[in-house]
GROMACS .gro file of C-alpha atoms in nm:
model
  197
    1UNK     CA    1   6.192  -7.587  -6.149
    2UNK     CA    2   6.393  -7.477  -5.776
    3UNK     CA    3   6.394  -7.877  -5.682
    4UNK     CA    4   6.531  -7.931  -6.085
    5UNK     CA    5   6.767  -7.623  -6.071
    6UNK     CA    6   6.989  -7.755  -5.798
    7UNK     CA    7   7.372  -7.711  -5.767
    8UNK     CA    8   7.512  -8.005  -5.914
    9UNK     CA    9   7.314  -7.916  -6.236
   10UNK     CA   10   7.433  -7.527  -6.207
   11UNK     CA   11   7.780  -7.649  -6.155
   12UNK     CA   12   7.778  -7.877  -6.493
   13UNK     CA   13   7.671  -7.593  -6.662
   14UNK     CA   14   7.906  -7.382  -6.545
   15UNK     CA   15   8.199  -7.596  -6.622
   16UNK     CA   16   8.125  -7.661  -6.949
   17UNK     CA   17   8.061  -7.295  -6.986
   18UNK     CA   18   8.423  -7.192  -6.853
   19UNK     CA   19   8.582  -7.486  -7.104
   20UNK     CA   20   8.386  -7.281  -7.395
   21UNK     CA   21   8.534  -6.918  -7.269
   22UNK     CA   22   8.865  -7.054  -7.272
   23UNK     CA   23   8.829  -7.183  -7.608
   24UNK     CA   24   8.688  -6.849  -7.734
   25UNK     CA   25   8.969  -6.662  -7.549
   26UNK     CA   26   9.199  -6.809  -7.849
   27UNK     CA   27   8.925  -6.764  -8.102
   28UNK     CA   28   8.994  -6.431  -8.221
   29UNK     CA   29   9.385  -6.444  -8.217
   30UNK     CA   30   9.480  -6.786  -8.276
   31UNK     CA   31   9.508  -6.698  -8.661
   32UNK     CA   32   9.705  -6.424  -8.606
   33UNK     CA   33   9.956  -6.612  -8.349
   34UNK     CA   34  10.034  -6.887  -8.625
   35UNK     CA   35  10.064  -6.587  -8.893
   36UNK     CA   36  10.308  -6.377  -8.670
   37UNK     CA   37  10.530  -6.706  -8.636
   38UNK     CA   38  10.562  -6.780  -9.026
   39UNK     CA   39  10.263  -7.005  -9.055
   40UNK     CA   40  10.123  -6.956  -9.399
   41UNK     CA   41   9.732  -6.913  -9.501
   42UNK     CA   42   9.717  -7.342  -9.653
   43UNK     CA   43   9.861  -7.475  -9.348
   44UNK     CA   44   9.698  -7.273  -9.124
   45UNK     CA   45   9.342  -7.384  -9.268
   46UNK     CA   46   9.495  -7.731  -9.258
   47UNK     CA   47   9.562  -7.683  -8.875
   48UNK     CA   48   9.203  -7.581  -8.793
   49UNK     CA   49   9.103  -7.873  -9.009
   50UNK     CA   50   9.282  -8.123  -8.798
   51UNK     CA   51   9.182  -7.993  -8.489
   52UNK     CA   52   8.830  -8.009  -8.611
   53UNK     CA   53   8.860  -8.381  -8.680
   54UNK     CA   54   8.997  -8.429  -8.328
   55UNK     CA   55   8.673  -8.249  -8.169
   56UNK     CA   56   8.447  -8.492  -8.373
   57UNK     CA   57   8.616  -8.801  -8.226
   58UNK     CA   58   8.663  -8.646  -7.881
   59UNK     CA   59   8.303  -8.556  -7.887
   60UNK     CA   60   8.164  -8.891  -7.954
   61UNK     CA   61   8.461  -9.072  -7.782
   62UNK     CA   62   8.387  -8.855  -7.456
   63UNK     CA   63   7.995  -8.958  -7.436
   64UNK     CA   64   8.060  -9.276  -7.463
   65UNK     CA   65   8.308  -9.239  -7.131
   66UNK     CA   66   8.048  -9.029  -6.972
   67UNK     CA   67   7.856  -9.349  -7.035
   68UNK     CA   68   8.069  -9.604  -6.859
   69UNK     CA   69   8.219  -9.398  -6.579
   70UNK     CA   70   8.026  -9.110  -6.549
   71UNK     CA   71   8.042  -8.707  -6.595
   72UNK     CA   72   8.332  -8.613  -6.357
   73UNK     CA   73   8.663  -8.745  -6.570
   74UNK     CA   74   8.550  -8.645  -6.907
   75UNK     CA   75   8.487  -8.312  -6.759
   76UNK     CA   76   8.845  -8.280  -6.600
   77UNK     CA   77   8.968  -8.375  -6.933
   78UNK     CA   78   8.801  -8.060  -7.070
   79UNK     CA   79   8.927  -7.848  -6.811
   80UNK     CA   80   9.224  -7.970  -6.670
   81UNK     CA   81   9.367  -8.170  -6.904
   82UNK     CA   82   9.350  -7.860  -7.149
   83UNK     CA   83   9.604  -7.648  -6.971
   84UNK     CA   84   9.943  -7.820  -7.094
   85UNK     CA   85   9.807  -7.873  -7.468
   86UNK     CA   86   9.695  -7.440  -7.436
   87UNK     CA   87  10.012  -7.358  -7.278
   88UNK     CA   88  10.230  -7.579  -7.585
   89UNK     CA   89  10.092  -7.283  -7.877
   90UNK     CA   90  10.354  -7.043  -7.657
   91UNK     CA   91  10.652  -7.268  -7.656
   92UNK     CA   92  10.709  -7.405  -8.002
   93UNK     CA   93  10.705  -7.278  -8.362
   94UNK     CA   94  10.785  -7.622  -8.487
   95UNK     CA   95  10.474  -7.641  -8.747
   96UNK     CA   96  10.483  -8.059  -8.718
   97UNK     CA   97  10.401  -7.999  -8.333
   98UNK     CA   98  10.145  -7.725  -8.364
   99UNK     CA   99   9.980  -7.992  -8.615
  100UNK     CA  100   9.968  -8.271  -8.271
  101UNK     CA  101   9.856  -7.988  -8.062
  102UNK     CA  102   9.556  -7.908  -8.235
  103UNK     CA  103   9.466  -8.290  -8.289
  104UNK     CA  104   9.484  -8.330  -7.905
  105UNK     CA  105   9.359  -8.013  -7.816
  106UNK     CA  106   9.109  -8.045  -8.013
  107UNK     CA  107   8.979  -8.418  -7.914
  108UNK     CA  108   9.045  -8.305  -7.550
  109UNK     CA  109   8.866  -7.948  -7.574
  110UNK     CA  110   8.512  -8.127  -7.690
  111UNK     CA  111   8.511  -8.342  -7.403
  112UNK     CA  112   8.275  -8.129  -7.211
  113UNK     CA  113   7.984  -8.130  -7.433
  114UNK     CA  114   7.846  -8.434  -7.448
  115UNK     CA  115   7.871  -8.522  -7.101
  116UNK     CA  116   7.726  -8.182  -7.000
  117UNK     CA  117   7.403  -8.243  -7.271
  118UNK     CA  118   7.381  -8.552  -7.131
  119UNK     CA  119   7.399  -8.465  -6.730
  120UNK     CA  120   7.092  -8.256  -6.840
  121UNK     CA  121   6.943  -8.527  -7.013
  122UNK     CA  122   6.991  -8.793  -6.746
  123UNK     CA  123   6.860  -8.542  -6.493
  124UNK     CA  124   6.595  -8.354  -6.614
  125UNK     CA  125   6.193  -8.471  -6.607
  126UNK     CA  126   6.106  -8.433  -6.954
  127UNK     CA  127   5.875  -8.177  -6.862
  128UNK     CA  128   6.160  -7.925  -6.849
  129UNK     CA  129   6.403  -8.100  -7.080
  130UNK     CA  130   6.363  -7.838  -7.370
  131UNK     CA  131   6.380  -7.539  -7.125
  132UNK     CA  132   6.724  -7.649  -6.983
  133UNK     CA  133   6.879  -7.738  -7.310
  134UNK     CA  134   6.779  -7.406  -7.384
  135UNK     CA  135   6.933  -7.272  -7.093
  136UNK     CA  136   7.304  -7.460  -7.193
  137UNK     CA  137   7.301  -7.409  -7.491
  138UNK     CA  138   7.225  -6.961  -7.405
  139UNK     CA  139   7.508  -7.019  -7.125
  140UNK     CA  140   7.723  -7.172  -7.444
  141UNK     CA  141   7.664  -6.842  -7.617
  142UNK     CA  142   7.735  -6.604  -7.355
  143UNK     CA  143   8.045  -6.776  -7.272
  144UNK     CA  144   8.162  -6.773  -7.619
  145UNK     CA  145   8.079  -6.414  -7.658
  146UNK     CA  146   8.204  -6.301  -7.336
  147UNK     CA  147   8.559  -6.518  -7.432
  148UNK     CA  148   8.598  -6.402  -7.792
  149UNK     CA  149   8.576  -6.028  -7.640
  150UNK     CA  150   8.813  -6.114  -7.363
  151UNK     CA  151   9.029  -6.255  -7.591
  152UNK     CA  152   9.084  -5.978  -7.842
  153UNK     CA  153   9.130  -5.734  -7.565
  154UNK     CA  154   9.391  -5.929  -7.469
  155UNK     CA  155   9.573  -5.984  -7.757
  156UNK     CA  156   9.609  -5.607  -7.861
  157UNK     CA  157   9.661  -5.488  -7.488
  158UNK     CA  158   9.930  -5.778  -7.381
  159UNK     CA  159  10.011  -5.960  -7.653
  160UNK     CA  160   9.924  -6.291  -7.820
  161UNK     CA  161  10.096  -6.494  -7.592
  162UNK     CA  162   9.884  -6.378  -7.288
  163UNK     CA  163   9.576  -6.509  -7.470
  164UNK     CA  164   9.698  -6.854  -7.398
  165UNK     CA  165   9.721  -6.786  -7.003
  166UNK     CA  166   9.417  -6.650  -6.986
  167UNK     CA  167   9.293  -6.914  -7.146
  168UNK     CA  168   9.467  -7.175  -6.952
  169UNK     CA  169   9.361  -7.001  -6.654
  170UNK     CA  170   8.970  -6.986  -6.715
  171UNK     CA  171   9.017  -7.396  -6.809
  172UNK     CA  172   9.159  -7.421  -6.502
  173UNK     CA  173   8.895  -7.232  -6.294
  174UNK     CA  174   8.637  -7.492  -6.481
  175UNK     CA  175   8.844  -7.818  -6.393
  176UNK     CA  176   8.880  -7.683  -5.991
  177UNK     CA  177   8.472  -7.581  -5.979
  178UNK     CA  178   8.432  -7.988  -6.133
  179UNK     CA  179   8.605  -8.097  -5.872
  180UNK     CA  180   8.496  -7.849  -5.562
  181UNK     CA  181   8.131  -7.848  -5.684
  182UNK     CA  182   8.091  -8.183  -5.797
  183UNK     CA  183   8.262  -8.361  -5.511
  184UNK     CA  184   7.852  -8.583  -5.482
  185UNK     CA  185   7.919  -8.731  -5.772
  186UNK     CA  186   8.146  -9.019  -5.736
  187UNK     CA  187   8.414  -9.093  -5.945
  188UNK     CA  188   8.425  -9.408  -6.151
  189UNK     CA  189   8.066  -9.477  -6.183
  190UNK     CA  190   7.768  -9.297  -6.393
  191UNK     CA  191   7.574  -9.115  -6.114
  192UNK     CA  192   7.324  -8.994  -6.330
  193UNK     CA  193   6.982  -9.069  -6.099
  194UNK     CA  194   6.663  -9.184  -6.302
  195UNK     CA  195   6.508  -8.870  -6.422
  196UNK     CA  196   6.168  -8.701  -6.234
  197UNK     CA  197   5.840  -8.733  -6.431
   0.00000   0.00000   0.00000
């Protein structure tokens, strides 16, 4: 499992988990944000709904990238590409805007997991395929947890707005360990090697 467990695989993992803790950061407050600026109960269902259709496409749409060029942009794009879309919530209360945010945000924010699933995939020998999956998706968890508890904290010590530079921060430490810790894997190119047997 050492010659498996090496640091390109640790570093996936970790990026994806830093995209999730940013996500969660906003979990617990992002209701409350969109009630304290006038948005009412229907539209602000019909916000999460929209963003939820944008993670479904961004999903999919970011495997199949992962796919053709390999792990390191779609990655970025769950990082990096995050920060502007996070940092919008703080600067409008135009409810036709917050509507485009959360479709972007929310095809951009799931472009880390199927590229992440996959690295693992491509990667592992199927020997140890379950017990890595396993691993991801407990690294998922604790992320989430440790986020969502981070990001209630926030919110009553600072103030809802903080939540979103916290979060945009933690997105950001993700997109500079991609490109620090990943700096083997070219970019432009799957460099997923054959898996061990």
């Amino acid at each position: 499992m050492n010659r498996v467990f090496n640091r390109e695989l640790v570093s996936v993992i970790a990026v994806v988990s830093l995209a999730v803790m940013a996500m969660s950061v906003l979990q617990p407050v992002l209701p409350l944000f969109l009630t304290s600026i006038g948005v009412s109960p229907t539209v602000l269902g019909l916000m999460f709904s929209v963003g939820m259709i944008g993670m479904g496409f961004g999903e999919s749409s970011a495997g199949w990238l992962a796919d053709k060029v390999g792990v390191k942009i779609p990655l970025g794009v769950g990082t990096i590409a995050c920060i502007p879309l996070i940092l919008c919530f703080v600067f409008t209360s135009n409810i036709p805007f917050i509507f485009a945010i959360f479709l972007v945000w929310g095809v951009v924010r799931a472009a880390v997991f199927g590229p992440g699933r996959g690295y693992i995939g491509g990667t592992v020998p199927f020997s140890q395929k379950a017990t890595f999956m396993a691993i991801y998706a407990a690294s998922m968890s604790v992320s989430r947890s440790i986020g969502s508890l981070l990001g209630g904290f926030v919110g009553d010590r600072l103030g809802y707005d903080w939540n979103f530079y916290f979060a945009a921060g933690i997105a950001l430490l993700g997109g500079a360990l991609m490109i620090f810790s990943l700096r083997k894997i070219p970019w432009g190119k799957p460099a997923i090697p054959p898996p061990a047997v």
